[in-house]
Short mmCIF file of C-alpha atoms and ligand atoms in Angstrom, two decimals:
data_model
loop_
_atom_site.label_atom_id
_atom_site.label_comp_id
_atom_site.label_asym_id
_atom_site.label_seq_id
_atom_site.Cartn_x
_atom_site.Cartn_y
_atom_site.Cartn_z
CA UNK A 1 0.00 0.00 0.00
CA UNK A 2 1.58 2.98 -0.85
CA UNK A 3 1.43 6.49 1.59
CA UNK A 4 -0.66 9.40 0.85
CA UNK A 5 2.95 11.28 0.18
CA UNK A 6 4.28 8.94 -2.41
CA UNK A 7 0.91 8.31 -3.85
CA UNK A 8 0.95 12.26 -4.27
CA UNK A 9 4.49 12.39 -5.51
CA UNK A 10 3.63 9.68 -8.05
CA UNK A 11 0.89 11.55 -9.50
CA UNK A 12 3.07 14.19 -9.81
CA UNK A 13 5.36 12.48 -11.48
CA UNK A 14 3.15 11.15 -13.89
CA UNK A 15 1.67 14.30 -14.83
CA UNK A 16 5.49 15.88 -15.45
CA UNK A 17 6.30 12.40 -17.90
CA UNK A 18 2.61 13.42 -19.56
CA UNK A 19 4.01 16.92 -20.07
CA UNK A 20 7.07 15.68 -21.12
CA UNK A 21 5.12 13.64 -24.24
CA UNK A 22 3.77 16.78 -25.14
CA UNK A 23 6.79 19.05 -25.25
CA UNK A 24 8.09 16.68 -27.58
CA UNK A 25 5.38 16.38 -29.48
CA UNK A 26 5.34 19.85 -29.99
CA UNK A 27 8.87 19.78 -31.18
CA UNK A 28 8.21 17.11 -33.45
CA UNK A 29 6.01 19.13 -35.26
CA UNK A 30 8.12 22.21 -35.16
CA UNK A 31 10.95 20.20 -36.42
CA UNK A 32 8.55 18.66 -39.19
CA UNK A 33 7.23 22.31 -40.64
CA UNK A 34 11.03 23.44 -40.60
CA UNK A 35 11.51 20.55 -43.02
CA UNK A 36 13.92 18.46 -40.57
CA UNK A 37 12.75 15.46 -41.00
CA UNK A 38 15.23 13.18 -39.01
CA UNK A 39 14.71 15.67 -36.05
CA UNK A 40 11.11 15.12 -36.44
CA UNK A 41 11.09 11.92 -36.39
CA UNK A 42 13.88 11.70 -33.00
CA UNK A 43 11.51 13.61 -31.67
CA UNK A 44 8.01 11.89 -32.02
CA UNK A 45 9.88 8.57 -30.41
CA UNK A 46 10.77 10.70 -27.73
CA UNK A 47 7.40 12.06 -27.24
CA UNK A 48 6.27 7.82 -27.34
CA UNK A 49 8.82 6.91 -25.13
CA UNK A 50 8.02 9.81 -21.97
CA UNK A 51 3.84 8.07 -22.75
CA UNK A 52 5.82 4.77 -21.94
CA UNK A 53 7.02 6.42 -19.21
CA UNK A 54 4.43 7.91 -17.74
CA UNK A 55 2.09 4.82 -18.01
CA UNK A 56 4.95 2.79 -16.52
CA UNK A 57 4.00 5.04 -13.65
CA UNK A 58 0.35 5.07 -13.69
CA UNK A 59 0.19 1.34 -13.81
CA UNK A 60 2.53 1.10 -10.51
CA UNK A 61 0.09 3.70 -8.79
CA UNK A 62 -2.89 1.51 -9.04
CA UNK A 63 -1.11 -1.52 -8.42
CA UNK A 64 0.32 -0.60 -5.60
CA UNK A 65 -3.27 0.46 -4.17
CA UNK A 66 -3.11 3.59 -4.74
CA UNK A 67 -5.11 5.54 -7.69
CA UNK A 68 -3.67 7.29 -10.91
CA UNK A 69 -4.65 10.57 -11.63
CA UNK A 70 -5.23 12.06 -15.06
CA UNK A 71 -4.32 15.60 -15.10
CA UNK A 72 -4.75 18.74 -16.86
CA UNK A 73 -1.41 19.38 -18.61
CA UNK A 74 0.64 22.56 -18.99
CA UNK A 75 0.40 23.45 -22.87
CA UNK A 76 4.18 23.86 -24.27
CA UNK A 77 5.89 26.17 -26.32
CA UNK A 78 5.38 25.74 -30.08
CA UNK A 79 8.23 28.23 -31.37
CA UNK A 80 12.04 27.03 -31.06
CA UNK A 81 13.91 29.98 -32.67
CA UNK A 82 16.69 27.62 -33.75
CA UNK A 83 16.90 23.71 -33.56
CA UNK A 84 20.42 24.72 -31.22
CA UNK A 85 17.58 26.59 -28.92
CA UNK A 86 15.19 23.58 -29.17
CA UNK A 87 17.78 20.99 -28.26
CA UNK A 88 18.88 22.95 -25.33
CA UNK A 89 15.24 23.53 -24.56
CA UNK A 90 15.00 19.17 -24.73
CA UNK A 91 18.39 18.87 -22.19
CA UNK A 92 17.51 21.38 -19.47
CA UNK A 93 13.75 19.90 -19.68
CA UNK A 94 16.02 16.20 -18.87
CA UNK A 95 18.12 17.90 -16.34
CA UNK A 96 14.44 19.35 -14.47
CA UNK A 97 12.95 15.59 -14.91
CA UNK A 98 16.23 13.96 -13.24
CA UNK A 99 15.79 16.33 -10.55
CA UNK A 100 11.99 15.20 -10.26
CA UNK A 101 13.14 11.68 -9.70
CA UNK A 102 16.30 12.06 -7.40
CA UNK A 103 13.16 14.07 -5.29
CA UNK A 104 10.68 11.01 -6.03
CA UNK A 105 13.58 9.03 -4.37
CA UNK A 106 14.53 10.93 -1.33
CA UNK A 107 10.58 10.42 -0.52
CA UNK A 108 10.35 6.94 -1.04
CA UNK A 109 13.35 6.50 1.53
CA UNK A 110 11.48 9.03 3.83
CA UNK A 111 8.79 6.89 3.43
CA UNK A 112 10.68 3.51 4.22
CA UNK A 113 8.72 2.67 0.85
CA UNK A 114 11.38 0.28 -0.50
CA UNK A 115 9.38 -1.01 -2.92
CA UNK A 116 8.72 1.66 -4.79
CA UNK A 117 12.61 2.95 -4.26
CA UNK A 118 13.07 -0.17 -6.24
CA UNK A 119 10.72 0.73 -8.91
CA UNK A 120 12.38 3.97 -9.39
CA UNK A 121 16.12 2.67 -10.05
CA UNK A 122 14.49 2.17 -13.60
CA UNK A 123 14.08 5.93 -14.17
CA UNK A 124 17.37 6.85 -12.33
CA UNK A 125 19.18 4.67 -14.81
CA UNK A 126 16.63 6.20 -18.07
CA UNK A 127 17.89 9.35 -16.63
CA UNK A 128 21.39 9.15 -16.58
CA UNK A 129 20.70 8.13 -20.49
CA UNK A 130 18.70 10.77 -21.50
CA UNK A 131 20.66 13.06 -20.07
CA UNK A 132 23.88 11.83 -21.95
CA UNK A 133 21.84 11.15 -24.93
CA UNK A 134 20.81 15.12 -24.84
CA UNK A 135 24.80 16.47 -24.36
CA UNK A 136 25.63 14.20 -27.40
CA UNK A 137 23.63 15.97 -29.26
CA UNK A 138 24.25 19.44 -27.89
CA UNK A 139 28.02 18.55 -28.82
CA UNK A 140 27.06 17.18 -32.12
CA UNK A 141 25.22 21.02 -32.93
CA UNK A 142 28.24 23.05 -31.30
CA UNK A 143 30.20 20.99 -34.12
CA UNK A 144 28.21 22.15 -36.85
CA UNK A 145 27.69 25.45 -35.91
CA UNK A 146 25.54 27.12 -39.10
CA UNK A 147 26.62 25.47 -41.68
CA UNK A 148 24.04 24.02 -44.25
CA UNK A 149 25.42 20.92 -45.51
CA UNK A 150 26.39 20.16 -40.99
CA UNK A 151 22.37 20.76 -40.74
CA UNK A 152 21.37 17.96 -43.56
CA UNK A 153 24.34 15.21 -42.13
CA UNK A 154 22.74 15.90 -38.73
CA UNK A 155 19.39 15.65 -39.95
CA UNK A 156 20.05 12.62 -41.05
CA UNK A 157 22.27 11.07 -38.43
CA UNK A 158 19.92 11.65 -35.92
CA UNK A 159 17.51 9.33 -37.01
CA UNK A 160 19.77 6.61 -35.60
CA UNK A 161 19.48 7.56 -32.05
CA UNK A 162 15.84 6.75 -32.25
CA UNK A 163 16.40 3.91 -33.65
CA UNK A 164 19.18 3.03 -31.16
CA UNK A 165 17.09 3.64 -28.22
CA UNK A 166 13.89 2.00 -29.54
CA UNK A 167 15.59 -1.32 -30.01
CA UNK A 168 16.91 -0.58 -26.20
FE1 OFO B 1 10.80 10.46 -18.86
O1 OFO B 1 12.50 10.56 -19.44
FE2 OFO B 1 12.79 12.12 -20.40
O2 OFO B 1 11.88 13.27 -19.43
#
């Protein structure tokens, strides 16, 4: 059975993965419009993988006795300025979401909840990945700086990391 304060911090939780989906999503599209096709597509399976997440969550909630709450989300921005802005947009929204779950973690212990401690090792680890995943990239675009012919390799290069992480 899971505490009021960890069944309260998971809802949370599952309402920043939800949001998380959505900024993607809206990146996605931003990225699609733009005509970057690879990044569109890097970032719709992001956008699938934080749902993944977030039901991952959900499903524990109710499991564990407690009950999953579907919340109203935060809309996100639709404009990136530059895909440079957008991708540092994507690893400072990872850094936020790590911090989220090293939080999630210090309640669980509070709690004496070791159950659910357990359960969240999974997103510590999906953390630490993302997060690495997102400098990568950030490196990748310092590399390139504004040149055209950079933006098309890129665009097409980072079609793999989806594909890398989907087959994870
Ligand atoms: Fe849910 O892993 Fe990114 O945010």
């Amino acid at each position: 059975m899971l505490s009021t304060a960890i069944e309260k911090a998971l809802n949370k939780q599952i309402t920043i993965e939800a949001e998380s989906s959505q900024i993607y999503l809206a990146m996605a599209s931003w990225a699609e419009v733009q005509g970057l096709g690879g990044v569109a597509e890097f970032m719709y399976a992001q956008s699938d993988e934080e749902r993944e997440h977030m039901l991952k969550l959900f499903r524990y909630v109710n499991e564990r006795g407690g009950h999953s709450q579907v919340s109203k989300l935060s809309a996100p921005d639709t404009e990136f300025g530059s895909f440079k802005d957008m991708f540092t947009t994507l690893f400072e929204h990872e850094v936020f979401v790590s911090q989220s779950i090293n939080n999630l973690v210090d309640i669980a212990l509070t709690e004496k909840d070791y159950a659910t401690h357990n359960f969240l090792q999974w997103y510590v680890a999906e953390q630490i990945e993302e997060e690495a995943q997102a400098r990568t990239i950030l490196d990748k675009i310092k590399l390139i700086g504004n040149e055209k012919s950079g933006l098309y390799l890129f665009d097409n290069d980072i079609k793999q990391f989806a594909m890398v992480r989907n087959v994870q």
